[in-house]
PDB file of C-alpha atoms in Angstrom:
ATOM      1  CA  MET A  13      -5.474  83.630  -3.996  1.00  0.00           C
ATOM      2  CA  ASN A  14      -2.373  85.438  -2.823  1.00  0.00           C
ATOM      3  CA  PRO A  15       0.801  84.396  -4.932  1.00  0.00           C
ATOM      4  CA  VAL A  16       3.050  84.177  -1.836  1.00  0.00           C
ATOM      5  CA  LEU A  17       1.031  81.823   0.062  1.00  0.00           C
ATOM      6  CA  ILE A  18       1.022  79.795  -3.159  1.00  0.00           C
ATOM      7  CA  ILE A  19       4.734  79.862  -3.334  1.00  0.00           C
ATOM      8  CA  ALA A  20       5.077  79.348   0.515  1.00  0.00           C
ATOM      9  CA  ASN A  21       2.816  76.371   0.450  1.00  0.00           C
ATOM     10  CA  PHE A  22       4.446  74.872  -2.674  1.00  0.00           C
ATOM     11  CA  ILE A  23       8.000  74.782  -0.873  1.00  0.00           C
ATOM     12  CA  SER A  24       6.639  73.786   2.260  1.00  0.00           C
ATOM     13  CA  LEU A  25       4.812  70.540   0.678  1.00  0.00           C
ATOM     14  CA  TYR A  26       7.975  69.690  -1.483  1.00  0.00           C
ATOM     15  CA  SER A  27      10.434  70.137   1.654  1.00  0.00           C
ATOM     16  CA  LEU A  28       7.700  67.710   3.183  1.00  0.00           C
ATOM     17  CA  LEU A  29       7.899  65.064   0.179  1.00  0.00           C
ATOM     18  CA  VAL A  30      11.745  65.446   0.120  1.00  0.00           C
ATOM     19  CA  LEU A  31      12.052  64.548   3.751  1.00  0.00           C
ATOM     20  CA  ILE A  32       9.430  61.823   3.101  1.00  0.00           C
ATOM     21  CA  ARG A  33      11.674  60.304   0.191  1.00  0.00           C
ATOM     22  CA  CYS A  34      14.461  60.483   2.386  1.00  0.00           C
ATOM     23  CA  LEU A  35      13.453  59.014   5.461  1.00  0.00           C
ATOM     24  CA  LEU A  36      11.869  56.120   3.033  1.00  0.00           C
ATOM     25  CA  THR A  37      15.592  55.278   2.217  1.00  0.00           C
ATOM     26  CA  TRP A  38      15.992  54.061   5.752  1.00  0.00           C
ATOM     27  CA  ILE A  39      13.200  51.394   5.638  1.00  0.00           C
ATOM     28  CA  PRO A  40      14.839  48.381   3.939  1.00  0.00           C
ATOM     29  CA  ASN A  41      12.889  46.473   1.453  1.00  0.00           C
ATOM     30  CA  ILE A  42      11.158  49.745  -0.107  1.00  0.00           C
ATOM     31  CA  ASP A  43      11.131  49.089  -4.086  1.00  0.00           C
ATOM     32  CA  PHE A  44      11.609  52.888  -5.412  1.00  0.00           C
ATOM     33  CA  SER A  45      10.314  51.581  -8.873  1.00  0.00           C
ATOM     34  CA  SER A  46       6.835  50.619  -7.585  1.00  0.00           C
ATOM     35  CA  GLN A  47       3.989  53.027  -7.130  1.00  0.00           C
ATOM     36  CA  PRO A  48       3.668  54.864  -5.056  1.00  0.00           C
ATOM     37  CA  PHE A  49       7.277  55.391  -4.081  1.00  0.00           C
ATOM     38  CA  ARG A  50       8.306  55.808  -7.980  1.00  0.00           C
ATOM     39  CA  THR A  51       6.027  58.938  -8.190  1.00  0.00           C
ATOM     40  CA  LEU A  52       7.572  60.103  -5.213  1.00  0.00           C
ATOM     41  CA  SER A  53      11.189  59.662  -6.500  1.00  0.00           C
ATOM     42  CA  ASP A  54      10.301  61.373 -10.026  1.00  0.00           C
ATOM     43  CA  VAL A  55       9.323  64.330  -8.187  1.00  0.00           C
ATOM     44  CA  THR A  56      12.130  64.408  -5.375  1.00  0.00           C
ATOM     45  CA  ASP A  57      15.123  63.236  -7.243  1.00  0.00           C
ATOM     46  CA  PRO A  58      16.053  65.543  -9.847  1.00  0.00           C
ATOM     47  CA  TYR A  59      16.236  68.329  -6.758  1.00  0.00           C
ATOM     48  CA  LEU A  60      18.232  65.875  -4.987  1.00  0.00           C
ATOM     49  CA  ASN A  61      20.681  64.965  -7.314  1.00  0.00           C
ATOM     50  CA  LEU A  62      21.547  68.533  -7.986  1.00  0.00           C
ATOM     51  CA  PHE A  63      23.417  68.401  -4.702  1.00  0.00           C
ATOM     52  CA  ARG A  64      24.504  64.880  -4.477  1.00  0.00           C
ATOM     53  CA  GLY A  65      26.747  65.632  -7.179  1.00  0.00           C
ATOM     54  CA  LEU A  66      28.417  68.586  -4.911  1.00  0.00           C
ATOM     55  CA  ILE A  67      28.253  67.445  -1.349  1.00  0.00           C
ATOM     56  CA  PRO A  68      30.128  63.685  -0.855  1.00  0.00           C
ATOM     57  CA  PRO A  69      29.208  61.356   1.886  1.00  0.00           C
ATOM     58  CA  LEU A  70      30.751  61.731   5.210  1.00  0.00           C
ATOM     59  CA  GLY A  71      31.465  58.680   7.173  1.00  0.00           C
ATOM     60  CA  GLY A  72      29.220  56.734   4.761  1.00  0.00           C
ATOM     61  CA  MET A  73      26.079  58.945   5.550  1.00  0.00           C
ATOM     62  CA  ASP A  74      24.602  61.269   2.515  1.00  0.00           C
ATOM     63  CA  LEU A  75      24.334  64.968   3.828  1.00  0.00           C
ATOM     64  CA  SER A  76      23.286  66.133   0.529  1.00  0.00           C
ATOM     65  CA  PRO A  77      19.083  66.074   1.347  1.00  0.00           C
ATOM     66  CA  MET A  78      19.650  68.032   4.386  1.00  0.00           C
ATOM     67  CA  VAL A  79      21.321  70.381   2.367  1.00  0.00           C
ATOM     68  CA  ALA A  80      19.072  70.431  -0.114  1.00  0.00           C
ATOM     69  CA  ILE A  81      16.124  71.119   2.351  1.00  0.00           C
ATOM     70  CA  LEU A  82      17.890  74.263   3.729  1.00  0.00           C
ATOM     71  CA  ALA A  83      18.618  75.276   0.314  1.00  0.00           C
ATOM     72  CA  LEU A  84      15.142  74.913  -0.550  1.00  0.00           C
ATOM     73  CA  ASN A  85      13.932  76.394   2.717  1.00  0.00           C
ATOM     74  CA  PHE A  86      16.466  79.737   2.408  1.00  0.00           C
ATOM     75  CA  LEU A  87      15.241  80.086  -1.298  1.00  0.00           C
ATOM     76  CA  GLY A  88      11.635  79.952  -0.285  1.00  0.00           C
ATOM     77  CA  LYS A  89      11.986  82.451   2.604  1.00  0.00           C
ATOM     78  CA  PHE A  90      13.988  84.872   0.017  1.00  0.00           C
ATOM     79  CA  LEU A  91      11.605  84.550  -2.838  1.00  0.00           C
ATOM     80  CA  ILE A  92       8.548  85.307   0.086  1.00  0.00           C
ATOM     81  CA  SER A  93      10.326  88.329   1.279  1.00  0.00           C
ATOM     82  CA  ALA A  94      11.280  89.454  -2.265  1.00  0.00           C
ATOM     83  CA  LEU A  95       7.561  89.210  -3.211  1.00  0.00           C
ATOM     84  CA  SER A  96       5.778  90.571  -0.171  1.00  0.00           C
ATOM     85  CA  THR A  97       8.188  93.453  -0.477  1.00  0.00           C
ATOM     86  CA  ALA A  98       7.126  93.959  -4.176  1.00  0.00           C
ATOM     87  CA  PHE A  99       3.304  93.755  -3.541  1.00  0.00           C
ATOM     88  CA  ALA A 100       3.522  96.033  -0.929  1.00  0.00           C
ATOM     89  CA  SER A 101       5.374  98.382  -2.952  1.00  0.00           C
ATOM     90  CA  TYR A 102       2.922  98.229  -5.735  1.00  0.00           C
ATOM     91  CA  SER A 103       0.170  98.321  -3.343  1.00  0.00           C
ATOM     92  CA  MET A 104       1.296 101.768  -1.902  1.00  0.00           C
ATOM     93  CA  TYR A 105       1.524 103.029  -5.835  1.00  0.00           C
ATOM     94  CA  MET A 106      -1.418 102.121  -6.547  1.00  0.00           C
ATOM     95  CA  LEU A 107      -2.778 103.495  -3.717  1.00  0.00           C
ATOM     96  CA  GLY A 108      -1.563 106.801  -3.899  1.00  0.00           C
TER      97      GLY A 108
END
């Protein structure tokens, strides 16, 4: 399988998990220490915590998940662009 597609799919899936995690915080009575919510928290919280320390809440609303998703998407676009260019250059080199 194409490594660029693997990275693109991983970033899309992880962005979706982060979004689901954020949406679930608006639902009362969800216990994030029980399954399957604990697994979701274990997977997404380390990444979200990077941004929670940098961006203070605005009017009581935590904007760090939005910034985290944007950063993940920008990183994904950068990596996909760089890898696509690298693979294209390598292919051209191998062909001729």
